[in-house]
């Protein structure tokens, strides 16, 4: 089967064609009911509608893309929440991430050499939490623009001595636009001029009303520097996770997103990825963006070699032929031949769109612009 039409896609997503067309227009795509959509657009739509879809590859065909709904309720198992920390510069994001990580490492992982792989996991009350520690909002924004959701919960850090600042407001609106639950970490409460109530007051004006004031936003007072209140913060994250029941099917081919990637002098292309669905295994053939490969080795944030990585697990992988981009989706395929052919097709599409070429443009059109 080839690509799906708008009408077929609507059926697949259990939506009316008119809803799909409206959504496409909102995304800047003018479409009619019989128009074919490419796989990226279908995935984007699925993301917009919050519907789970899986890409299936037809064997012989060059136009390999078909799509199928998956995951029976019974196949979905609890997975760790994925958490991002956002907030104004200097309000303590990095310090908080380091504090949470080091507190947790010293408790259970004595001797482990931590690796910076763009994300890490901590364990509390025998439940795991995955924190993204990629700097800046760019990857986050890029992923959202594609309809890819990387995080489940946002922690917004506000320094209690400084209060709500422009990037705090920006973070709140990002999180709200993404429909993410927000937990406010009121940081630097060790400072003499800390005024946590002022932070609550100011955030109330932005729609985040503390529970004790009759709202539904969780506020936790912390000091990242003095490691005060961290356990309470982690417990609140678990509480939000419990309410939202984050789940995934670990028993299928892996799919997820590239968090960071680089060319390592000795190891070649290295990508740090977050597994979102399925289980990633050493030896798996996969595509990441326009690149393909076969997993040669996987390393955890604790510096351990892994054979498998399930949902919400961040891992560093080697075995790629090229360096993918942060935010690129990755997906495991049944063999390397398929992975390669998909990566090649994507690379061509990419080159075309880089050149501003749209498939309907003729050579004559092109030369007119030169
Ligand atoms: P980021 O820009 O949000 O990542 O902020 P940083 O984590 O780099 O912190 C900015 C400054 O605030 C650094 O000098 C930190 O040591 C300091 N800082 C962070 N958290 C606390 C805290 O809880 N108490 C105090 N007193 N200082 C803090
Ligand atoms: Mg920082």
Coordinates of C-alpha atoms and ligand atoms in Angstrom, one line a residue:
X1 CA 0.0 0.0 0.0
X2 CA 1.1 3.5 -0.6
X3 CA 0.3 6.6 1.3
X4 CA -3.1 7.2 2.7
X5 CA -5.5 9.8 1.4
X6 CA -7.1 12.4 3.7
X7 CA -10.3 10.3 3.8
X8 CA -8.4 7.1 4.7
X9 CA -6.4 8.9 7.3
X10 CA -9.5 10.3 8.9
X11 CA -10.9 6.7 9.2
X12 CA -7.7 5.5 10.7
X13 CA -7.7 8.3 13.3
X14 CA -11.5 7.8 13.9
X15 CA -12.1 11.4 12.9
X16 CA -14.4 13.1 10.3
X17 CA -12.6 14.0 7.1
X18 CA -13.7 17.6 7.7
X19 CA -11.9 17.6 11.1
X20 CA -8.8 16.3 9.4
X21 CA -9.0 18.9 6.7
X22 CA -9.5 21.7 9.3
X23 CA -6.5 20.5 11.2
X24 CA -4.4 20.3 8.0
X25 CA -5.3 23.9 7.2
X26 CA -4.3 24.9 10.7
X27 CA -1.0 23.2 10.0
X28 CA -0.7 25.1 6.7
X29 CA -1.6 22.2 4.4
X30 CA -4.4 22.8 1.9
X31 CA -5.9 19.4 1.2
X32 CA -8.9 17.7 -0.4
X33 CA -10.4 14.4 0.7
X34 CA -8.7 12.4 -2.0
X35 CA -5.3 13.9 -1.6
X36 CA -2.5 11.6 -0.5
X37 CA -0.7 12.4 2.7
X38 CA 2.9 11.4 3.4
X39 CA 3.9 9.5 6.4
X40 CA 5.3 12.5 8.3
X41 CA 2.0 14.4 7.8
X42 CA 0.0 11.4 9.0
X43 CA 2.1 11.1 12.1
X44 CA 1.9 14.8 12.7
X45 CA -1.9 14.6 12.5
X46 CA -2.0 11.5 14.8
X47 CA 0.0 13.6 17.3
X48 CA -2.3 16.5 17.0
X49 CA -5.3 14.3 17.6
X50 CA -3.5 12.3 20.3
X51 CA -4.0 9.0 18.5
X52 CA -1.4 6.3 18.7
X53 CA -0.3 5.0 15.3
X54 CA 2.4 2.8 14.2
X55 CA 4.3 2.8 10.9
X56 CA 4.3 -0.5 9.1
X57 CA 6.5 -1.3 6.2
X58 CA 5.2 -3.2 3.2
X59 CA 7.8 -5.6 1.9
X60 CA 8.4 -5.2 -1.9
X61 CA 7.2 -1.8 -2.5
X62 CA 9.3 1.3 -2.9
X63 CA 6.3 3.3 -1.5
X64 CA 6.7 1.4 1.7
X65 CA 4.5 3.3 4.0
X66 CA 1.3 2.0 5.4
X67 CA 0.0 2.8 8.8
X68 CA -1.8 0.8 11.3
X69 CA -3.3 1.4 14.7
X70 CA -1.9 -0.6 17.5
X71 CA -1.7 -1.3 21.2
X72 CA -4.6 -3.0 22.8
X73 CA -5.2 -1.6 26.2
X74 CA -4.0 -4.9 27.8
X75 CA -0.6 -4.5 26.1
X76 CA 0.0 -1.1 27.7
X77 CA 2.2 -1.2 30.8
X78 CA 3.1 1.5 33.2
X79 CA 6.2 3.5 32.2
X80 CA 8.3 6.1 34.0
X81 CA 7.2 9.7 33.5
X82 CA 9.5 11.9 31.4
X83 CA 10.1 15.3 33.0
X84 CA 11.6 18.5 31.7
X85 CA 12.8 21.4 33.8
X86 CA 12.2 24.9 32.5
X87 CA 12.4 28.4 33.9
X88 CA 14.1 31.7 33.8
X89 CA 17.9 31.9 33.4
X90 CA 19.8 31.6 36.7
X91 CA 16.7 30.4 38.6
X92 CA 18.5 27.1 39.2
X93 CA 17.5 24.6 36.5
X94 CA 21.0 23.1 36.1
X95 CA 21.6 23.1 39.9
X96 CA 18.3 21.4 40.5
X97 CA 19.0 18.7 37.8
X98 CA 22.4 18.1 39.2
X99 CA 21.1 18.0 42.8
X100 CA 18.4 15.5 42.0
X101 CA 20.8 13.3 40.1
X102 CA 23.6 13.3 42.6
X103 CA 21.3 12.7 45.6
X104 CA 19.9 9.7 43.8
X105 CA 23.3 8.4 42.6
X106 CA 24.8 8.5 46.1
X107 CA 21.9 6.5 47.5
X108 CA 21.8 3.5 45.2
X109 CA 24.5 3.7 42.6
X110 CA 27.7 3.8 44.5
X111 CA 30.6 3.6 42.1
X112 CA 28.6 4.2 39.0
X113 CA 30.2 6.6 36.6
X114 CA 27.5 8.9 35.4
X115 CA 27.3 9.7 31.7
X116 CA 25.8 12.8 30.3
X117 CA 23.4 11.4 27.7
X118 CA 20.9 14.2 27.6
X119 CA 18.6 12.6 30.1
X120 CA 18.9 10.5 33.3
X121 CA 16.7 8.3 35.5
X122 CA 16.3 8.4 39.2
X123 CA 14.5 6.0 41.4
X124 CA 12.3 6.8 44.4
X125 CA 10.0 4.4 46.3
X126 CA 11.0 1.8 43.6
X127 CA 9.5 3.9 40.9
X128 CA 11.6 5.5 38.1
X129 CA 11.5 9.1 36.8
X130 CA 13.3 10.2 33.6
X131 CA 14.6 13.7 33.6
X132 CA 15.7 15.4 30.4
X133 CA 18.7 17.6 30.9
X134 CA 19.2 18.9 27.4
X135 CA 20.0 22.6 27.6
X136 CA 17.7 25.2 26.2
X137 CA 14.3 24.9 24.7
X138 CA 15.2 24.5 21.1
X139 CA 15.0 20.7 20.8
X140 CA 11.8 20.9 22.8
X141 CA 10.3 23.5 20.5
X142 CA 11.5 21.7 17.4
X143 CA 9.9 18.5 18.5
X144 CA 6.6 20.2 19.4
X145 CA 6.6 21.8 15.9
X146 CA 6.5 18.3 14.5
X147 CA 3.8 17.1 16.8
X148 CA 6.2 14.9 18.7
X149 CA 5.8 14.9 22.4
X150 CA 8.9 14.2 24.4
X151 CA 7.9 15.1 27.9
X152 CA 5.0 14.2 30.2
X153 CA 5.5 16.7 33.0
X154 CA 7.1 20.1 33.2
X155 CA 8.8 21.4 36.3
X156 CA 8.9 25.2 36.2
X157 CA 11.6 26.5 38.4
X158 CA 11.2 30.0 39.9
X159 CA 13.8 31.6 42.2
X160 CA 12.0 32.7 45.4
X161 CA 14.2 35.8 45.6
X162 CA 13.6 36.9 42.1
X163 CA 10.0 35.9 41.3
X164 CA 8.3 35.4 38.0
X165 CA 10.4 36.6 35.1
X166 CA 9.9 36.7 31.3
X167 CA 11.2 33.2 30.6
X168 CA 9.1 31.9 33.5
X169 CA 6.0 33.2 31.7
X170 CA 7.3 31.7 28.4
X171 CA 7.8 28.3 30.1
X172 CA 4.3 28.4 31.5
X173 CA 2.8 29.1 28.1
X174 CA 5.0 26.4 26.4
X175 CA 3.8 23.8 28.9
X176 CA 0.2 24.9 28.6
X177 CA 0.3 24.8 24.8
X178 CA 1.7 21.3 25.0
X179 CA -1.0 20.4 27.4
X180 CA 1.5 19.2 30.0
X181 CA 0.9 19.1 33.7
X182 CA 3.0 21.7 35.5
X183 CA 4.7 21.4 38.9
X184 CA 6.2 24.6 40.2
X185 CA 9.5 24.3 42.1
X186 CA 10.0 27.4 44.1
X187 CA 13.8 27.4 44.4
X188 CA 16.4 29.2 46.5
X189 CA 14.2 29.2 49.6
X190 CA 17.5 29.2 51.6
X191 CA 18.1 32.8 50.6
X192 CA 17.3 35.4 53.3
X193 CA 15.2 37.4 50.8
X194 CA 13.3 34.4 49.5
X195 CA 9.5 35.1 49.2
X196 CA 7.7 31.9 48.1
X197 CA 4.3 33.5 48.6
X198 CA 5.1 36.2 46.1
X199 CA 5.9 33.5 43.5
X200 CA 2.5 31.9 44.2
X201 CA 0.8 35.3 43.9
X202 CA 2.6 36.1 40.6
X203 CA 1.9 32.7 39.0
X204 CA -1.7 32.9 40.0
X205 CA -1.9 35.8 37.6
X206 CA -0.7 33.4 34.9
X207 CA -3.3 30.8 35.7
X208 CA -1.3 28.6 38.0
X209 CA -3.2 28.7 41.3
X210 CA -1.7 26.7 44.2
X211 CA -3.8 23.9 45.7
X212 CA -3.9 25.6 49.1
X213 CA -5.5 28.6 47.4
X214 CA -8.2 26.5 45.8
X215 CA -6.4 25.8 42.5
X216 CA -4.9 22.7 41.1
X217 CA -1.2 23.5 40.7
X218 CA 1.3 21.8 42.9
X219 CA 4.0 24.1 44.3
X220 CA 7.0 22.7 46.1
X221 CA 9.6 24.8 48.0
X222 CA 13.1 23.7 47.3
X223 CA 16.7 24.7 47.6
X224 CA 18.7 23.0 44.8
X225 CA 21.9 24.3 46.3
X226 CA 21.3 23.0 49.8
X227 CA 19.3 20.0 48.6
X228 CA 16.2 20.8 50.6
X229 CA 12.8 19.6 49.5
X230 CA 14.0 17.4 46.6
X231 CA 12.4 14.2 47.8
X232 CA 9.1 16.1 48.2
X233 CA 9.4 17.3 44.6
X234 CA 10.1 13.7 43.4
X235 CA 7.1 12.4 45.3
X236 CA 4.9 15.1 43.7
X237 CA 6.2 14.0 40.2
X238 CA 5.2 10.4 41.1
X239 CA 1.8 11.6 42.2
X240 CA 1.1 13.4 39.0
X241 CA 2.4 10.4 37.1
X242 CA 0.0 8.1 39.0
X243 CA -2.9 10.3 38.2
X244 CA -2.1 10.5 34.5
X245 CA -1.2 6.8 34.2
X246 CA 1.6 7.0 31.6
X247 CA 1.8 3.8 29.7
X248 CA 3.5 2.2 26.7
X249 CA 3.7 -1.2 25.1
X250 CA 7.2 -2.6 25.8
X251 CA 6.6 -5.7 23.6
X252 CA 7.1 -4.3 20.2
X253 CA 9.8 -2.7 18.0
X254 CA 11.2 0.5 19.5
X255 CA 10.3 4.0 18.5
X256 CA 11.4 7.3 20.1
X257 CA 13.2 10.5 19.6
X258 CA 16.8 11.6 19.3
X259 CA 17.7 13.9 22.2
X260 CA 21.3 14.7 21.1
X261 CA 23.8 13.4 18.6
X262 CA 27.4 14.0 17.6
X263 CA 30.3 12.6 15.8
X264 CA 32.7 11.0 18.3
X265 CA 36.3 10.7 17.1
X266 CA 36.7 7.1 18.1
X267 CA 33.2 5.7 18.1
X268 CA 31.8 7.5 15.0
X269 CA 28.2 8.8 15.1
X270 CA 26.7 8.7 18.6
X271 CA 23.1 9.4 19.3
X272 CA 21.4 9.8 22.7
X273 CA 17.8 8.7 22.3
X274 CA 14.7 8.4 24.4
X275 CA 12.8 5.1 23.9
X276 CA 9.1 6.0 23.9
X277 CA 7.5 2.8 22.7
X278 CA 8.6 -0.8 22.5
X279 CA 12.0 -2.1 23.6
X280 CA 15.3 -1.2 21.8
X281 CA 17.8 -4.0 21.6
X282 CA 21.4 -4.4 20.6
X283 CA 21.5 -5.5 17.0
X284 CA 18.2 -3.7 16.0
X285 CA 18.1 -2.1 12.6
X286 CA 16.7 1.4 12.8
X287 CA 16.2 4.7 11.1
X288 CA 16.8 8.0 12.9
X289 CA 15.8 11.0 10.7
X290 CA 17.6 10.4 7.4
X291 CA 20.2 8.1 9.0
X292 CA 20.1 4.4 9.5
X293 CA 22.1 1.8 11.3
X294 CA 22.2 -1.2 13.5
X295 CA 22.6 -0.8 17.3
X296 CA 26.2 -1.8 18.1
X297 CA 26.2 -0.8 21.7
X298 CA 23.9 0.9 24.2
X299 CA 25.0 2.7 27.3
X300 CA 22.8 3.9 30.2
X301 CA 23.1 7.2 32.0
X302 CA 24.9 5.2 34.8
X303 CA 27.6 4.2 32.3
X304 CA 26.3 0.6 32.1
X305 CA 26.2 -1.4 28.9
X306 CA 22.6 -2.4 28.2
X307 CA 21.3 -5.1 26.0
X308 CA 17.7 -3.7 26.0
X309 CA 16.0 -0.5 26.8
X310 CA 12.3 -0.2 27.4
X311 CA 9.8 2.8 27.3
X312 CA 11.0 6.1 28.9
X313 CA 14.6 4.9 29.0
X314 CA 17.3 7.2 27.7
X315 CA 20.3 5.5 26.1
X316 CA 23.3 6.4 24.2
X317 CA 23.6 4.3 21.0
X318 CA 26.4 3.7 18.5
X319 CA 26.1 1.9 15.1
X320 CA 24.7 4.8 13.0
X321 CA 26.1 5.6 9.6
X322 CA 25.6 9.3 10.0
X323 CA 24.8 11.8 12.7
X324 CA 21.0 12.5 13.1
X325 CA 19.6 15.7 14.4
X326 CA 18.1 16.4 17.9
X327 CA 14.4 15.9 17.6
X328 CA 14.6 13.3 14.9
X329 CA 12.3 10.4 15.4
X330 CA 13.9 7.0 15.4
X331 CA 12.2 3.7 14.6
X332 CA 13.3 0.1 14.5
X333 CA 12.6 -1.9 11.4
X334 CA 12.7 -5.6 10.7
X335 CA 16.0 -5.5 8.8
X336 CA 18.7 -3.3 7.7
X337 CA 17.7 -3.3 4.1
X338 CA 14.4 -1.7 4.9
X339 CA 16.0 0.7 7.3
X340 CA 18.4 1.8 4.6
X341 CA 15.7 2.3 2.0
X342 CA 13.6 4.4 4.3
X343 CA 16.6 6.5 5.3
X344 CA 17.5 7.0 1.7
X345 CA 14.0 8.1 0.7
X346 CA 13.8 10.5 3.6
X347 CA 17.2 11.9 2.6
X348 CA 15.9 12.6 -0.9
X349 CA 12.7 14.2 0.4
X350 CA 14.8 16.3 2.8
X351 CA 17.1 17.5 0.0
X352 CA 14.1 18.4 -2.1
X353 CA 12.5 20.4 0.7
X354 CA 15.9 22.0 1.5
X355 CA 16.0 23.1 -2.1
X356 CA 12.5 24.4 -1.8
X357 CA 11.5 21.8 -4.4
X358 CA 8.0 20.5 -4.2
X359 CA 7.3 17.4 -6.3
X360 CA 5.0 19.2 -8.6
X361 CA 7.5 21.8 -9.5
X362 CA 9.0 21.2 -13.0
X363 CA 12.5 21.9 -14.1
X364 CA 11.2 24.9 -16.0
X365 CA 9.8 26.3 -12.8
X366 CA 13.2 25.8 -11.2
X367 CA 15.2 27.5 -13.9
X368 CA 13.0 30.5 -13.8
X369 CA 14.2 31.2 -10.3
X370 CA 17.9 31.0 -11.1
Ligands
LIG1 P1 20.0 28.0 35.4 O1 20.4 29.1 34.5 O2 18.5 28.1 35.6 O3 20.4 26.7 35.0 O4 20.6 28.3 36.9 P2 21.8 27.6 37.6 O5 21.5 26.3 38.1 O6 23.0 27.8 36.8 O7 21.9 28.6 38.9 C1 22.2 30.0 38.8 C2 22.9 30.4 40.1 O8 21.9 30.2 41.2 C3 24.1 29.6 40.5 O9 25.1 30.5 41.0 C4 23.6 28.6 41.5 O10 24.6 28.2 42.4 C5 22.5 29.5 42.2 N1 21.5 28.6 42.9 C6 20.8 27.6 42.3 N2 19.9 27.1 43.1 C7 20.1 27.7 44.3 C8 19.5 27.6 45.6 O11 18.6 26.8 45.9 N3 20.0 28.5 46.6 C9 20.9 29.4 46.3 N4 21.2 30.2 47.3 N5 21.5 29.6 45.1 C10 21.1 28.7 44.1
LIG2 MG1 21.6 26.2 33.3

